[in-house]
XYZ file of C-alpha atoms in Angstrom:
660
model
C 0.000 0.000 0.000
C 2.858 2.364 0.811
C 4.404 1.627 -2.607
C 1.105 2.299 -4.417
C 0.596 5.472 -2.361
C 4.106 6.686 -3.239
C 3.508 6.117 -6.953
C 0.190 7.927 -6.742
C 1.793 10.810 -4.866
C 4.613 10.989 -7.433
C 2.112 11.014 -10.322
C 0.113 13.859 -8.707
C 3.304 15.798 -8.067
C 4.521 15.418 -11.657
C 1.096 16.376 -13.023
C 1.080 19.432 -10.837
C 4.550 20.444 -12.068
C 3.537 19.991 -15.701
C 0.405 22.068 -15.210
C 2.413 24.807 -13.511
C 4.937 24.788 -16.371
C 2.109 24.967 -18.902
C 0.494 27.775 -16.927
C 3.803 29.647 -16.755
C 4.303 29.433 -20.528
C 0.714 30.597 -21.094
C 1.139 33.521 -18.706
C 4.452 34.422 -20.301
C 2.821 34.263 -23.722
C -0.006 36.512 -22.642
C 2.298 39.301 -21.547
C 4.778 38.798 -24.390
C 1.978 39.224 -26.950
C 1.831 42.929 -26.170
C 5.607 43.403 -26.283
C 7.673 44.668 -29.196
C 10.191 41.865 -29.782
C 12.017 43.525 -32.686
C 15.461 45.001 -32.210
C 15.111 48.632 -31.121
C 17.833 50.649 -32.819
C 18.718 54.328 -32.722
C 21.982 56.165 -33.232
C 22.258 56.574 -29.471
C 21.231 53.113 -28.207
C 20.168 49.584 -29.151
C 17.912 47.219 -27.211
C 18.281 43.474 -27.860
C 15.292 41.266 -26.980
C 14.395 37.598 -27.123
C 11.279 35.745 -25.943
C 12.252 32.340 -24.583
C 9.800 31.014 -21.977
C 11.792 27.899 -21.041
C 15.360 29.256 -21.178
C 17.457 29.108 -18.012
C 19.880 31.720 -19.334
C 20.293 33.751 -22.512
C 23.470 35.330 -23.799
C 24.259 37.755 -26.574
C 27.397 37.401 -28.710
C 28.718 40.473 -30.546
C 30.886 40.100 -33.670
C 32.886 42.380 -35.938
C 31.677 40.566 -39.064
C 28.998 38.185 -40.228
C 30.943 35.055 -41.058
C 34.083 34.217 -39.063
C 36.028 34.859 -35.878
C 34.950 34.740 -32.250
C 32.771 37.215 -30.346
C 34.532 40.361 -29.269
C 32.020 40.608 -26.424
C 29.507 38.307 -24.771
C 26.757 39.557 -22.484
C 24.080 37.888 -20.405
C 20.580 39.152 -21.027
C 18.286 39.935 -18.118
C 14.945 38.127 -17.834
C 11.725 39.972 -17.137
C 8.511 38.566 -15.668
C 7.208 37.730 -19.120
C 10.378 35.773 -20.005
C 11.570 38.386 -22.422
C 15.318 38.539 -22.105
C 16.747 41.958 -22.815
C 19.735 44.265 -22.628
C 20.288 47.872 -23.726
C 23.571 49.218 -25.091
C 24.429 52.899 -25.465
C 26.056 54.246 -28.609
C 25.576 53.586 -32.323
C 25.875 49.832 -32.967
C 24.866 49.899 -36.655
C 26.900 47.307 -38.552
C 27.516 45.155 -35.460
C 26.778 41.463 -35.969
C 25.239 39.376 -33.217
C 23.741 36.044 -32.181
C 21.706 34.794 -29.249
C 22.165 31.558 -27.319
C 19.780 30.022 -24.829
C 20.491 27.503 -22.085
C 18.149 24.537 -21.683
C 18.797 21.783 -19.117
C 22.098 23.426 -18.250
C 23.336 23.205 -21.884
C 23.868 26.014 -24.366
C 22.045 25.512 -27.661
C 23.520 26.599 -30.999
C 23.785 30.294 -31.776
C 20.846 31.898 -33.578
C 20.309 35.308 -35.194
C 16.829 35.330 -33.634
C 13.536 35.069 -35.464
C 13.079 38.840 -35.619
C 16.436 39.507 -37.329
C 16.141 42.289 -39.939
C 19.638 42.015 -41.418
C 22.139 39.151 -41.528
C 25.629 38.317 -42.701
C 26.573 35.747 -45.294
C 24.480 32.558 -45.111
C 22.258 34.089 -42.442
C 24.141 32.743 -39.428
C 24.528 36.068 -37.643
C 22.133 38.978 -37.429
C 23.278 42.553 -37.904
C 22.193 45.769 -36.240
C 20.884 47.845 -39.125
C 19.980 51.474 -39.594
C 17.070 50.783 -41.938
C 16.680 54.409 -42.933
C 20.182 54.329 -44.409
C 19.124 51.502 -46.758
C 16.363 53.499 -48.452
C 16.734 54.417 -52.146
C 16.371 58.023 -53.252
C 12.776 59.279 -52.906
C 11.760 56.072 -51.089
C 9.268 58.051 -49.010
C 7.447 58.964 -52.221
C 7.384 55.389 -53.536
C 3.975 53.848 -54.269
C 2.794 50.699 -55.967
C -0.256 50.253 -58.219
C -3.667 51.085 -56.836
C -6.297 48.340 -56.938
C -9.954 48.606 -56.134
C -10.351 44.832 -56.465
C -7.748 42.058 -56.725
C -8.984 40.867 -60.117
C -7.695 44.087 -61.654
C -4.236 42.547 -61.217
C -2.530 40.470 -63.922
C 0.150 38.502 -62.112
C 3.384 37.175 -63.630
C 5.087 34.562 -61.442
C 8.867 34.484 -61.706
C 12.090 33.422 -59.997
C 14.625 36.258 -59.845
C 17.514 34.161 -61.140
C 15.540 32.634 -64.031
C 14.832 35.934 -65.746
C 18.379 37.130 -66.397
C 20.788 34.221 -65.818
C 20.772 33.094 -69.455
C 23.981 34.300 -71.148
C 21.927 36.071 -73.811
C 19.712 38.007 -71.388
C 21.916 41.057 -71.892
C 22.077 41.751 -68.157
C 25.224 43.110 -66.545
C 23.974 41.676 -63.230
C 22.540 38.281 -64.185
C 20.485 36.513 -61.537
C 20.436 39.515 -59.211
C 17.838 41.911 -57.788
C 19.277 44.762 -59.832
C 19.610 42.615 -62.941
C 15.880 41.935 -62.921
C 15.107 45.668 -63.089
C 18.000 46.712 -65.325
C 16.404 48.827 -68.026
C 17.443 49.028 -71.651
C 19.051 45.604 -71.851
C 18.687 43.593 -75.039
C 18.723 39.913 -75.860
C 19.236 38.153 -79.193
C 18.204 40.227 -82.254
C 17.753 43.242 -79.974
C 14.662 41.930 -78.182
C 13.685 43.406 -74.805
C 14.482 41.231 -71.791
C 14.110 41.552 -67.999
C 11.844 44.330 -66.790
C 11.506 45.779 -70.302
C 9.947 42.510 -71.438
C 7.480 42.656 -68.540
C 6.537 46.202 -69.514
C 6.025 45.079 -73.108
C 3.722 42.283 -71.953
C 1.576 44.703 -69.952
C 1.339 42.688 -66.733
C 0.496 44.654 -63.567
C 2.286 42.642 -60.841
C 5.288 40.374 -60.508
C 5.060 37.463 -58.078
C 8.543 36.668 -56.762
C 9.220 33.110 -55.686
C 10.561 33.079 -52.083
C 13.017 35.938 -51.777
C 13.589 35.980 -48.011
C 16.777 34.379 -46.710
C 16.762 30.617 -47.253
C 19.147 27.762 -46.521
C 19.842 26.080 -49.834
C 22.208 28.510 -51.513
C 25.753 28.769 -50.138
C 26.384 32.492 -50.358
C 30.131 32.041 -49.910
C 30.358 30.110 -53.191
C 28.354 32.175 -55.629
C 30.958 31.662 -58.335
C 29.617 28.103 -58.463
C 26.175 28.003 -60.125
C 23.472 27.074 -57.593
C 19.709 27.034 -57.893
C 16.770 26.601 -55.547
C 13.205 27.863 -55.516
C 13.677 28.908 -51.879
C 10.930 27.035 -50.064
C 13.294 26.285 -47.148
C 12.966 29.356 -44.903
C 15.836 30.447 -42.681
C 15.455 34.142 -41.802
C 11.928 35.302 -42.560
C 12.488 39.047 -42.329
C 15.635 39.401 -44.437
C 16.069 39.346 -48.238
C 18.000 36.414 -49.726
C 21.703 37.230 -50.055
C 22.520 35.282 -53.217
C 20.461 37.728 -55.299
C 22.521 40.677 -54.003
C 25.871 41.950 -55.246
C 27.492 41.369 -51.833
C 25.912 38.933 -49.330
C 28.739 39.564 -46.855
C 27.469 43.049 -46.043
C 24.108 42.959 -44.298
C 23.050 46.350 -45.696
C 23.538 45.559 -49.371
C 20.768 43.020 -49.926
C 18.284 45.342 -48.211
C 19.256 48.349 -50.336
C 19.139 46.346 -53.547
C 15.810 44.691 -52.740
C 14.272 48.106 -52.078
C 15.809 49.492 -55.276
C 14.267 46.600 -57.188
C 10.842 47.300 -55.690
C 11.061 51.019 -56.396
C 12.121 50.425 -60.012
C 9.134 48.130 -60.538
C 6.873 50.743 -58.977
C 8.359 53.512 -61.112
C 7.337 51.410 -64.103
C 3.794 50.805 -62.847
C 4.367 47.209 -61.731
C 3.498 45.895 -58.258
C 5.608 43.396 -56.316
C 4.190 40.324 -54.576
C 6.279 38.140 -52.259
C 5.824 34.380 -51.979
C 5.906 33.617 -48.227
C 6.399 30.247 -46.542
C 5.378 30.472 -42.904
C 3.869 26.959 -42.878
C 7.211 25.169 -42.304
C 10.890 25.859 -41.762
C 13.856 24.636 -43.773
C 15.221 22.870 -40.709
C 13.525 21.513 -37.618
C 15.675 20.671 -34.591
C 18.092 23.546 -35.134
C 15.711 26.006 -36.796
C 15.790 29.552 -35.467
C 12.392 28.938 -33.880
C 13.649 25.910 -31.950
C 16.898 27.610 -30.958
C 14.795 30.288 -29.297
C 11.739 28.517 -27.857
C 12.163 24.739 -28.371
C 9.058 22.997 -29.784
C 6.758 25.958 -29.111
C 6.299 27.113 -32.708
C 5.484 23.704 -34.185
C 2.620 21.212 -34.180
C 2.769 17.699 -32.802
C 0.478 14.701 -32.818
C -1.005 13.458 -29.559
C 1.746 10.837 -29.300
C 4.361 13.598 -29.329
C 5.605 13.031 -32.873
C 6.077 16.108 -35.072
C 3.351 16.584 -37.666
C 4.236 17.283 -41.283
C 1.366 18.713 -43.315
C 3.963 20.497 -45.452
C 5.716 17.270 -46.539
C 8.931 19.151 -45.733
C 9.636 17.665 -42.304
C 7.560 19.891 -40.019
C 4.671 22.330 -39.820
C 4.336 25.491 -37.802
C 1.468 26.183 -35.403
C -0.173 29.432 -36.513
C -2.945 28.987 -33.944
C -0.438 29.472 -31.097
C -0.506 33.079 -30.028
C 3.189 33.856 -30.407
C 3.369 32.195 -33.835
C 0.316 34.158 -34.941
C 1.957 37.312 -33.626
C 5.132 36.501 -35.534
C 3.378 35.849 -38.864
C 1.255 38.986 -38.626
C 4.168 41.204 -37.647
C 6.515 39.664 -40.215
C 4.102 40.186 -43.129
C 3.319 43.696 -41.903
C 7.054 44.429 -41.657
C 7.593 43.465 -45.305
C 4.589 45.574 -46.308
C 5.856 48.655 -44.453
C 9.620 48.403 -44.821
C 9.763 47.072 -48.389
C 6.559 48.600 -49.804
C 5.275 45.259 -51.063
C 1.938 45.048 -52.843
C 0.825 41.523 -52.012
C 1.666 38.177 -50.474
C 1.202 34.644 -51.753
C 0.928 32.097 -48.918
C 2.497 28.743 -49.632
C 0.298 25.834 -48.436
C -2.085 28.304 -46.832
C -4.313 25.429 -45.722
C -1.796 24.599 -42.991
C -2.543 27.941 -41.346
C -5.697 28.580 -39.356
C -8.515 30.787 -40.601
C -8.220 33.293 -37.743
C -4.552 33.964 -38.445
C -5.135 34.490 -42.156
C -7.978 36.924 -41.509
C -5.874 38.852 -39.001
C -2.974 38.996 -41.481
C -5.298 40.403 -44.154
C -6.660 42.998 -41.737
C -3.152 44.006 -40.632
C -1.707 44.564 -44.116
C -4.803 46.411 -45.336
C -4.135 48.964 -42.571
C -0.635 49.475 -43.972
C -1.803 49.739 -47.580
C -5.383 49.112 -48.732
C -4.077 48.049 -52.173
C -2.272 45.012 -50.762
C -3.929 41.676 -51.397
C -3.403 38.191 -50.019
C -3.747 34.896 -51.854
C -2.575 31.370 -51.287
C -2.740 27.652 -51.870
C -5.953 26.502 -50.241
C -4.676 23.022 -49.466
C -2.091 21.082 -47.462
C 0.474 18.477 -48.526
C -0.542 16.063 -45.765
C -2.695 15.658 -42.691
C -2.422 17.992 -39.723
C -3.442 18.040 -36.041
C -5.218 21.322 -36.789
C -8.914 20.451 -37.124
C -10.131 20.563 -40.721
C -12.788 23.134 -39.882
C -10.092 25.543 -38.665
C -7.818 25.255 -41.712
C -7.499 28.080 -44.263
C -8.546 25.755 -47.074
C -10.052 26.617 -50.441
C -13.413 25.327 -49.273
C -13.304 27.821 -46.367
C -12.594 30.932 -48.454
C -16.118 32.137 -47.692
C -14.874 32.548 -44.092
C -11.922 34.649 -45.297
C -13.619 37.568 -47.068
C -10.418 39.434 -48.020
C -8.408 36.457 -49.310
C -8.042 34.758 -52.701
C -7.256 31.067 -53.314
C -5.771 29.302 -56.310
C -8.376 27.464 -58.364
C -7.037 24.003 -59.129
C -10.504 23.434 -60.611
C -9.836 25.619 -63.655
C -6.143 24.694 -63.760
C -6.723 20.978 -64.190
C -10.017 21.480 -66.003
C -8.078 23.212 -68.768
C -4.984 21.009 -69.077
C -5.526 17.848 -67.010
C -4.341 16.732 -63.582
C -0.891 17.922 -62.532
C -0.413 14.574 -60.777
C -0.931 12.429 -63.877
C 1.257 13.029 -66.920
C -1.239 11.428 -69.280
C -4.254 13.343 -67.994
C -5.754 15.860 -70.413
C -8.116 18.798 -70.029
C -10.514 20.939 -72.028
C -7.900 22.418 -74.365
C -6.118 19.102 -74.911
C -9.059 16.937 -75.877
C -10.600 15.653 -72.647
C -14.338 15.017 -72.545
C -16.775 16.309 -69.921
C -14.592 19.138 -68.622
C -16.946 21.935 -69.602
C -18.500 22.424 -66.140
C -15.053 22.746 -64.543
C -14.153 25.407 -67.104
C -17.451 27.233 -66.549
C -16.846 27.122 -62.792
C -13.466 28.758 -63.360
C -14.901 31.365 -65.706
C -17.298 32.714 -63.066
C -14.652 32.692 -60.326
C -15.849 29.740 -58.233
C -19.037 31.522 -57.146
C -22.644 30.360 -57.088
C -24.060 30.576 -60.617
C -27.423 29.092 -61.665
C -26.082 27.599 -64.913
C -23.348 25.438 -63.395
C -23.836 21.786 -62.550
C -21.567 21.545 -59.505
C -21.761 17.772 -59.427
C -19.848 17.748 -62.711
C -17.043 20.077 -61.537
C -13.778 18.185 -61.100
C -12.775 19.080 -57.526
C -15.578 21.167 -56.025
C -19.177 20.051 -55.601
C -20.213 23.507 -54.413
C -19.130 27.121 -54.906
C -16.314 28.158 -52.566
C -15.897 31.899 -53.230
C -18.058 34.779 -52.010
C -16.857 37.013 -54.834
C -15.198 36.208 -58.181
C -11.906 37.877 -57.212
C -11.470 35.322 -54.426
C -10.594 32.768 -57.102
C -7.154 32.760 -58.755
C -7.456 31.773 -62.416
C -4.367 29.978 -63.693
C -3.244 27.032 -65.766
C 0.431 26.743 -64.762
C 2.962 27.957 -62.219
C 6.464 27.073 -60.986
C 5.193 23.739 -59.630
C 4.770 20.719 -61.906
C 5.272 20.872 -65.664
C 5.297 24.111 -67.590
C 2.136 24.468 -69.668
C 4.017 23.608 -72.849
C 5.633 20.521 -71.279
C 2.338 19.330 -69.793
C 0.631 19.554 -73.172
C 3.522 17.722 -74.821
C 3.638 14.888 -72.285
C -0.141 14.377 -72.204
C -0.634 14.651 -75.978
C 2.391 12.932 -77.464
C 0.396 12.409 -80.633
C -0.155 16.130 -81.239
C 2.008 18.125 -83.642
C 3.716 21.378 -82.667
C 1.068 23.619 -84.220
C -1.634 21.868 -82.192
C 0.369 22.164 -78.947
C 0.816 25.882 -79.582
C -2.924 26.323 -80.212
C -3.702 24.510 -76.956
C -1.252 26.724 -75.063
C -2.850 29.897 -76.402
C -6.402 28.743 -75.739
C -5.574 27.731 -72.157
C -4.392 31.194 -71.169
C -7.049 32.845 -73.318
C -9.571 31.251 -70.939
C -7.551 32.448 -67.931
C -7.377 36.026 -69.209
C -11.121 36.171 -69.887
C -12.238 34.583 -66.603
C -13.654 36.608 -63.732
C -11.082 35.622 -61.103
C -7.599 37.085 -60.643
C -5.477 36.380 -63.749
C -2.177 34.628 -63.029
C 0.454 33.375 -65.468
C 3.766 31.545 -65.185
C 6.865 33.342 -66.465
C 7.685 32.204 -69.975
C 4.301 30.679 -70.817
C 4.024 33.423 -73.426
C 7.096 32.054 -75.230
C 6.322 28.329 -74.789
C 8.739 27.879 -71.892
C 10.048 24.363 -71.443
C 11.977 22.698 -68.629
C 12.829 19.786 -70.884
C 9.976 17.786 -69.395
C 11.085 18.156 -65.753
C 8.071 18.472 -63.464
C 9.868 19.398 -60.216
C 12.755 21.739 -60.944
C 13.162 23.196 -57.432
C 16.900 22.448 -57.262
C 17.787 21.729 -60.872
C 20.421 23.739 -62.758
C 19.979 26.943 -64.710
C 19.962 24.977 -67.937
C 16.520 23.658 -66.887
C 15.087 26.681 -65.072
C 16.337 29.712 -66.992
C 14.321 31.763 -69.444
C 16.007 31.224 -72.808
C 15.416 34.525 -74.582
C 15.761 32.836 -77.974
C 12.267 31.464 -77.289
C 10.922 34.997 -77.585
C 12.209 35.194 -81.150
C 11.226 31.681 -82.148
C 7.698 32.053 -80.732
C 7.129 35.735 -81.464
C 3.556 35.095 -82.640
C 2.681 33.456 -79.328
C 4.267 36.343 -77.398
C 2.162 38.794 -79.398
C -0.976 36.730 -78.734
C -0.370 36.933 -74.981
C 0.280 40.683 -75.179
C -3.065 41.096 -76.906
C -4.842 38.942 -74.318
C -3.445 41.117 -71.533
C -4.403 44.285 -73.405
C -7.941 42.922 -73.835
C -8.313 42.218 -70.124
C -6.988 45.624 -69.118
C -9.193 47.471 -71.616
C -12.413 45.623 -70.815
C -13.554 45.507 -67.189
C -16.392 43.145 -68.090
C -13.830 40.335 -67.731
C -13.189 41.322 -64.105
C -16.533 42.053 -62.515
C -16.341 43.039 -58.863
C -19.167 41.072 -57.287
C -20.840 37.704 -57.554
C -24.192 39.399 -58.139
C -22.779 41.278 -61.130
C -21.501 38.026 -62.615
C -24.813 36.261 -62.095
C -26.770 39.194 -63.533
C -24.547 39.846 -66.536
C -22.860 36.589 -67.571
C -25.023 33.987 -69.284
C -23.697 30.729 -70.717
C -24.855 29.978 -74.226
C -23.997 26.976 -76.410
C -22.233 24.260 -74.435
C -21.115 21.115 -76.184
C -18.263 18.661 -75.896
C -15.102 20.721 -76.225
C -17.013 23.959 -76.688
C -18.020 26.596 -74.128
C -19.604 29.954 -74.939
C -21.132 32.762 -72.950
C -22.424 36.296 -73.265
C -21.713 39.287 -71.010
C -24.354 42.022 -71.162
C -25.333 45.475 -69.877
C -21.987 47.263 -70.196
C -20.905 45.035 -67.327
C -18.618 46.735 -64.810
C -18.728 49.905 -66.908
C -17.366 48.286 -70.048
C -17.481 50.239 -73.328
C -18.924 47.152 -75.027
C -22.592 46.662 -74.232
C -22.545 42.958 -75.044
C -19.663 40.526 -75.431
C -19.775 37.051 -76.953
C -16.988 34.642 -75.982
C -16.556 31.230 -77.627
C -13.879 28.697 -76.680
C -13.577 25.985 -79.300
C -11.323 23.133 -78.137
C -12.321 20.893 -81.023
C -9.681 19.942 -83.552
C -12.025 21.166 -86.290
C -13.679 24.553 -86.880
C -17.100 24.981 -85.266
C -20.059 26.601 -87.034
C -21.480 28.829 -84.316
C -25.027 30.108 -84.832
C -25.655 33.807 -84.172
C -29.050 35.301 -83.269
C -27.992 38.887 -84.006
C -25.166 40.738 -85.727
C -21.857 41.213 -83.893
C -18.554 42.936 -84.525
C -15.564 40.633 -84.467
C -12.834 41.466 -81.939
C -10.775 38.267 -81.844
C -10.607 35.510 -84.423
C -7.609 33.205 -84.293
C -4.528 35.423 -83.985
C -6.324 38.549 -85.225
C -7.248 41.167 -82.613
C -9.307 44.256 -83.455
C -10.919 46.062 -80.521
C -12.354 49.034 -82.427
C -13.467 48.400 -86.004
C -14.052 44.695 -86.236
C -15.709 42.951 -89.128
C -19.474 42.495 -88.809
C -20.647 38.893 -88.502
C -24.210 37.558 -88.557
C -26.210 34.340 -88.808
C -23.186 32.135 -88.120
C -19.435 32.259 -87.744
C -16.830 29.561 -88.226
C -14.729 29.441 -85.038
C -11.252 28.099 -85.881
C -10.106 24.860 -84.267
C -8.616 25.110 -80.759
C -9.104 28.852 -80.447
C -11.066 31.635 -78.801
C -13.463 33.955 -80.591
C -14.692 37.229 -79.104
C -17.295 39.512 -80.649
C -19.035 42.589 -79.277
C -21.951 44.947 -79.690
C -21.713 48.579 -78.638
């Protein structure tokens, strides 16, 4: 009995200790939520801070540089009641490098720059005290991005900074760099425009940059050796990636050059969107999160094993208050400090709905033109309850956020997970409802049979601009490669027609228009479907494509010009779409619809759109006379030929006609 009593007493004691520890962390969290945890710098003093609720001691190491040598000073930080460890230093410490170290179980963990680091040395190992004002380009205070009333006014061009100028014929004097991307006046083969001048020629409104914060994969000390990575392995969330700068050894340089890049885009009327990856970290055990507050920032299953909804080894816990605080403040920091115009959330479905709504609210206060979009799915299961996840099917609960529509993506070209799968443009049957669903922006529309939509049996968007219309992106095959691999029997002319029709549908759909860099010149990755770490020879934009496929480039330019000139293709509300967009003839491999009533203030009173995916021309019956705007490769927005009774729509093409 004594033995049983002792065990029982021990169990109660341990339970009590665990509850007290849990209570302490919760209390510490509560007070830390209201605290500014960013480095506080001025020319007269600097305050270093770190929240670590379970640390026994915290020390600060000061360095002369960002990459070698030993600390010239080490200081212990003082703990406050809320477990924020802090120390103030007098004088101007700008340019001083530093790391934190915490003690757990009487052992010092590895050094960390801290999760709120704003500048780092080479390879992101040490943070740097930075005078951010000194990194601002000339007239930075006057800098402004494009103004948007609704997100579907944007035409987004997704690119990787290195891809755009690393080809030896890009003409850039700074290939693969921030400044190379915005270098004006550079010419490629035969004098064609490349880099930012090409983007201006195309007419896009926003660039979407693949992850451009500091990530692990690229060794910044060996940039003479070609290296490539998409960057979905986050290291320092609040610092630009060093390999895209002219000097990653100096913590100021990457910041100055990133800001210069943004301002140059803005000066040319182009907004800048950053791809952000808060759902997982590039490392787990020795991530900056775990070197600061072990295990706190991550999710675990009930048995204590780490969860991995990202399929990258871990997943962060956005529902925890301090993680939510970090995400909100980090995104807001980029919006304020770098004047960004939008954010694309990788695997947004891993985050919780509350966090995403609070992020949207926070950035809108910084700049009402900023918009948020993301992948409304996960890459695996998560301990976060399904009903709390920021999934595509929950977009109605996130009224300021847009989600990618895999419905229209795969409806147009076939499943990204099956090489042989085809879609509407490539000859698949019974894809028309998925295409129609994409056209209206995933909203409720009385003419759609939701049971026949590929991935959604119900509408998931409140408004059309909450749906991202796209057919390809950095993931999976390029559009050209997907069409080639799924239709090995098709000749080159047919593949090109399919490519053009696919993005013609995207550019005339009511959601936000999104295109992958190079789709306009039939970009290929030589059939590779996952090029995240493959060499430049696979990932680069080969500017010879622009010459070879000049007709396709021109077609895309005209599509973009059409969308910008005619607001009927980007109505602002679901009610407007329902009231003004009526589907007409629908047959196998043919979808048509009419937009009426000068929709959204359009100069055209009525617009007829016909997508013919058949391999033969289609005789389309007309009830009234129309003026032809688009037929095959011919675009005429003002004085089009009059058509009546019927019109022969060319094979695998889009026709648009209008009445004023």
